[in-house]
mmCIF file of C-alpha atoms and ligand atoms in Angstrom:
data_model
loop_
_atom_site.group_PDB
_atom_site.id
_atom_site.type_symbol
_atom_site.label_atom_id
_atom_site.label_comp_id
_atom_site.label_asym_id
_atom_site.label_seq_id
_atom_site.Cartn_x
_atom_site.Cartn_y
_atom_site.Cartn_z
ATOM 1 C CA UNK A 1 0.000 0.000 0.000
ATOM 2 C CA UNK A 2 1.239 3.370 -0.795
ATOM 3 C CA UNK A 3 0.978 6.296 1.694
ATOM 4 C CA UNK A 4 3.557 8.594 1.185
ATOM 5 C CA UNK A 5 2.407 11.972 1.367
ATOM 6 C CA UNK A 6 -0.754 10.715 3.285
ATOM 7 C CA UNK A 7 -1.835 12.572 6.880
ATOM 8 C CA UNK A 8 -1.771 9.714 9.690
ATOM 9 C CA UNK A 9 -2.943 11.164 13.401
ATOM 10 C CA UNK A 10 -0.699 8.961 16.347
ATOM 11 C CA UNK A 11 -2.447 9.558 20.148
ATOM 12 C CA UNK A 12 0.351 8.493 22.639
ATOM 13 C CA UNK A 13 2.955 9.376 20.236
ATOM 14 C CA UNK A 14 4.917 10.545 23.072
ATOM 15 C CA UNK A 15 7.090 6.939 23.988
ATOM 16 C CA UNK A 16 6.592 3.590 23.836
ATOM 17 C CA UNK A 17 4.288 2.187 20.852
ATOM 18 C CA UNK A 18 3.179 5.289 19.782
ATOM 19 C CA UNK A 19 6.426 6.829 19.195
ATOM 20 C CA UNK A 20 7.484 3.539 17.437
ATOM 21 C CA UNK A 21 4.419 3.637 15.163
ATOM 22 C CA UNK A 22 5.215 7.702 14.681
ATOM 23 C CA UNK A 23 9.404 6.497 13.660
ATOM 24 C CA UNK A 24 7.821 3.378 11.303
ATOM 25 C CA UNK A 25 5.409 5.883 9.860
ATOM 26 C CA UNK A 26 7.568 8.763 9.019
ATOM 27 C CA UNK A 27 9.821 6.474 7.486
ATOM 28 C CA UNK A 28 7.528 5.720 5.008
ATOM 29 C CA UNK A 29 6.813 9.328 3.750
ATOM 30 C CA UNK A 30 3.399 9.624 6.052
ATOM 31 C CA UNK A 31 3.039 13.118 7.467
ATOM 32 C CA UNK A 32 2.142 13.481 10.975
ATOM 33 C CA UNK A 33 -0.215 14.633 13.411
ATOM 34 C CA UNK A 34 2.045 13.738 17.280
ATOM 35 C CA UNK A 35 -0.461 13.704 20.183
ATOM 36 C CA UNK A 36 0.405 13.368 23.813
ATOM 37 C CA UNK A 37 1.084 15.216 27.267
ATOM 38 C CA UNK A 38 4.600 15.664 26.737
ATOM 39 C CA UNK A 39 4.997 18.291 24.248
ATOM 40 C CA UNK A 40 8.793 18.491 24.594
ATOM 41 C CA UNK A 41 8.875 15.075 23.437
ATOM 42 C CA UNK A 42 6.513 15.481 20.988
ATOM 43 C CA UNK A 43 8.544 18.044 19.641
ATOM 44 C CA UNK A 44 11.759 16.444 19.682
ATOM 45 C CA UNK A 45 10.017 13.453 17.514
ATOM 46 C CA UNK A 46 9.016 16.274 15.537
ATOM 47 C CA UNK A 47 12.072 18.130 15.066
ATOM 48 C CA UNK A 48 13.813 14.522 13.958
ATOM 49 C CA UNK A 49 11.573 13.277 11.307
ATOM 50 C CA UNK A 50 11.228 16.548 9.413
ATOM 51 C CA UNK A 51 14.809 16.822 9.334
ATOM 52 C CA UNK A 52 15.476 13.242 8.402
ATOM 53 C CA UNK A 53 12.426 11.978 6.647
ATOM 54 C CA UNK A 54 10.690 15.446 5.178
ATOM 55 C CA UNK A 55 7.445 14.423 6.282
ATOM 56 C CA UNK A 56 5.340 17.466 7.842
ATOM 57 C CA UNK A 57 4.410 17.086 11.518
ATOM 58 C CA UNK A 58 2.147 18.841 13.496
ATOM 59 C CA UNK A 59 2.439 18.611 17.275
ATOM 60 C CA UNK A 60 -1.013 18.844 19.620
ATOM 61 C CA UNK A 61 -0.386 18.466 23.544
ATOM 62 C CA UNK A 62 -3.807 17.407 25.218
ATOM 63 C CA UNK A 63 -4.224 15.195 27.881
ATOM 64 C CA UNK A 64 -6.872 12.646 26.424
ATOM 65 C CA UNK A 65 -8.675 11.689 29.371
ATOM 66 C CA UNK A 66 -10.030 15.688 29.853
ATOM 67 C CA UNK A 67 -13.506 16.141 28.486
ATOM 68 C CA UNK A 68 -13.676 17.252 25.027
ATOM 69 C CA UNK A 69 -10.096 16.354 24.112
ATOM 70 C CA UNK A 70 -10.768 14.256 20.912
ATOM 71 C CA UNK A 71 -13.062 17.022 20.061
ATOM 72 C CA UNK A 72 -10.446 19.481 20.655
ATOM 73 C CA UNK A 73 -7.933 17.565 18.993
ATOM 74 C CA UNK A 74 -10.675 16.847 16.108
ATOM 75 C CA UNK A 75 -10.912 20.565 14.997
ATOM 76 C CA UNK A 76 -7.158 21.524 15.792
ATOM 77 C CA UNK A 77 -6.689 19.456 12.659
ATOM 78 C CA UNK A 78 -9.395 20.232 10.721
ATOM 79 C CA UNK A 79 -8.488 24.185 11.024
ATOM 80 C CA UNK A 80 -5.413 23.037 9.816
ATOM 81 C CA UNK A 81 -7.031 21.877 6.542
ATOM 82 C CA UNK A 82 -5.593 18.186 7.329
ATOM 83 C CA UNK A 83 -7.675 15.358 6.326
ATOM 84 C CA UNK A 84 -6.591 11.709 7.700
ATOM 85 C CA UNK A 85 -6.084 8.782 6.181
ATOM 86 C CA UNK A 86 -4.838 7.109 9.141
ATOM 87 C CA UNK A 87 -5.225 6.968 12.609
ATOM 88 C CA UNK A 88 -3.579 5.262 15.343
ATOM 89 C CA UNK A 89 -5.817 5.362 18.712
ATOM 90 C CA UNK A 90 -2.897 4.098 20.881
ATOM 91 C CA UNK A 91 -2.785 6.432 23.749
ATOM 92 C CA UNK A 92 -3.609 4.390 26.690
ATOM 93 C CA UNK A 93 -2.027 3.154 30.079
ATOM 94 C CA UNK A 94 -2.264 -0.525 30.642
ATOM 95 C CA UNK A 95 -3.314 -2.590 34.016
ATOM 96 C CA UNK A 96 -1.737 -5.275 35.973
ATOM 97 C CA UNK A 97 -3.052 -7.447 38.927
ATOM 98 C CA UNK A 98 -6.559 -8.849 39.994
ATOM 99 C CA UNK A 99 -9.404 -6.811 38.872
ATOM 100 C CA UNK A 100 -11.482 -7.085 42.337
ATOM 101 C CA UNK A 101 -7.890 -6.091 44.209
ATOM 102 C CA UNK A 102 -7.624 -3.190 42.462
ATOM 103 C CA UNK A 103 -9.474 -0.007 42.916
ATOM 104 C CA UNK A 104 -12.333 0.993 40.859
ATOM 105 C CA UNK A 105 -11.266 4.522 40.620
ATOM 106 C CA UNK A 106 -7.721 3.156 38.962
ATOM 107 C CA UNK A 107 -9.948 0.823 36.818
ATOM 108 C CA UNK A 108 -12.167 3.984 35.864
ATOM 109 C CA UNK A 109 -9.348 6.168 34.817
ATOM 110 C CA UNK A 110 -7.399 3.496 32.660
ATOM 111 C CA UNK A 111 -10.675 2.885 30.760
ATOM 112 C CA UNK A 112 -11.264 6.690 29.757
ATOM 113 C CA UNK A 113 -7.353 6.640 28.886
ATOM 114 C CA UNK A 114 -8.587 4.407 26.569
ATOM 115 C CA UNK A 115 -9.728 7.201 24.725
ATOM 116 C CA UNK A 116 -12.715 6.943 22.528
ATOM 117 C CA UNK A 117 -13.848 9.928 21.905
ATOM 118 C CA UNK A 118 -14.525 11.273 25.335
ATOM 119 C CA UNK A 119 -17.754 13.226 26.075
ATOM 120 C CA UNK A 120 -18.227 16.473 24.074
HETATM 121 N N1 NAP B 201 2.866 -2.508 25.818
HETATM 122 C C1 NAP B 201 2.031 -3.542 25.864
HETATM 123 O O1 NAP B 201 2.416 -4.702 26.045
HETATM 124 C C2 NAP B 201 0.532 -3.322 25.635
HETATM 125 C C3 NAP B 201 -0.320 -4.405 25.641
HETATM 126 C C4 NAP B 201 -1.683 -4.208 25.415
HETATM 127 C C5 NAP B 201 -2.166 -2.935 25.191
HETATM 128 N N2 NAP B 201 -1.318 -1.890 25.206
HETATM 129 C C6 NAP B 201 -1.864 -0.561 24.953
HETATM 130 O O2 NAP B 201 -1.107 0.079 23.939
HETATM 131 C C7 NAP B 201 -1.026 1.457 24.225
HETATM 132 C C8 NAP B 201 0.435 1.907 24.300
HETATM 133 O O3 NAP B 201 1.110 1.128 25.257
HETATM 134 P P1 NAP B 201 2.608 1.433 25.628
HETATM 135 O O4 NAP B 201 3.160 0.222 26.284
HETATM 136 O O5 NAP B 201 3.315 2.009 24.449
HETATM 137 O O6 NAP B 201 2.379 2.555 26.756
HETATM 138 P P2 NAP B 201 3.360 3.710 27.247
HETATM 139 O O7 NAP B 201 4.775 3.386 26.944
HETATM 140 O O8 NAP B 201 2.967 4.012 28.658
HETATM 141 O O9 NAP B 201 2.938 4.950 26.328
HETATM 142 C C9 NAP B 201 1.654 5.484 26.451
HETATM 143 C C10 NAP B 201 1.541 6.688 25.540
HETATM 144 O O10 NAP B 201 0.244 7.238 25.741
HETATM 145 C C11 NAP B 201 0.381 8.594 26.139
HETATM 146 N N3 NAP B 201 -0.643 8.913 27.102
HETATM 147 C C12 NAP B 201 -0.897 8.308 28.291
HETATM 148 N N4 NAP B 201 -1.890 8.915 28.913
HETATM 149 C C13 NAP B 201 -2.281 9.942 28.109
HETATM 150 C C14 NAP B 201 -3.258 10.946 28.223
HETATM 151 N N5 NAP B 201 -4.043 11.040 29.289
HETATM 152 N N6 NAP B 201 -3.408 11.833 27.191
HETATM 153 C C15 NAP B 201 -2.615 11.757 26.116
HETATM 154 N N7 NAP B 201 -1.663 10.826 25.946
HETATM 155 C C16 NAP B 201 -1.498 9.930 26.948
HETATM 156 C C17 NAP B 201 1.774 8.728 26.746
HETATM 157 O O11 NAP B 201 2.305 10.026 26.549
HETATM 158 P P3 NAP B 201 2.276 11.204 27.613
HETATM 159 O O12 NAP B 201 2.664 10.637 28.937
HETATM 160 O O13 NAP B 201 3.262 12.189 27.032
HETATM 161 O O14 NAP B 201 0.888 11.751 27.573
HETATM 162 C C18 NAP B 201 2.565 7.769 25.854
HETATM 163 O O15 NAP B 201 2.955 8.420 24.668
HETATM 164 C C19 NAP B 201 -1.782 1.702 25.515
HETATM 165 O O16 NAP B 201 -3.096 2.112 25.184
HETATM 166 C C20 NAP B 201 -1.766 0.348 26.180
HETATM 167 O O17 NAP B 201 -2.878 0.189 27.042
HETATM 168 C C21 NAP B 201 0.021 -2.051 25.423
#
């Protein structure tokens, strides 16, 4: 499949699998729209694959577990004029341990990280 020059959106983009599906992406000529908390990191990522891949990147802090976020997020992109081809939902914490151990407000929180589109 071809998608050079296509507009992929990566949430969690930050570290871990985001960041590698942001590195995998950009080397295959896919511009990029970097979401996460950590917009120093963001921007580093940023800063790296322009110079090295000449994709464009666009950089949106937001924590995704605030209401309206994705909504947020949503028309920061569209005011850009960007229309995606791809998205990546990865932003996300995971859980260890028994379920009934743990408590429901951790439970609660990891599943909004989850991040469909939270309420508008
Ligand atoms: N690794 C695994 O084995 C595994 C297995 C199953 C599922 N998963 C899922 O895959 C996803 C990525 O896992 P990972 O291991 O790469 O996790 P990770 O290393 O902890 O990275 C999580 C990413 O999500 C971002 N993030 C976390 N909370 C956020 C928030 N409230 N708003 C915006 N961004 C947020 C973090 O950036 P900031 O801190 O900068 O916001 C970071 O970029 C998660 O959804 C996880 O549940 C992972």
């Amino acid at each position: 499949m071809e998608v050079r020059g296509k507009w992929a959106l990566v949430t969690g983009a930050s570290g871990g699998l985001g960041a590698e599906f942001a590195i995998l992406l950009a080397e295959r000529g896919v511009n990029l729209v970097l979401a996460a908390r950590n917009h120093e990191r963001l921007d580093a990522l940023a800063t790296d694959f322009r110079s090295r891949h000449g994709v464009e990147v666009v950089t949106h802090p937001v924590d995704m577990m605030l209401p309206g976020a994705a909504l947020d997020l949503y028309h920061a992109i569209t005011k850009r004029g960007i229309a995606l081809d791809i998205l990546v939902n990865n932003a996300g914490q995971g859980l260890q341990g028994a379920f009934l151990e743990r408590p429901i407000e951790t439970t609660d929180r990891s599943c909004n990280s989850t991040f469909l589109p939270s309420p508008i």
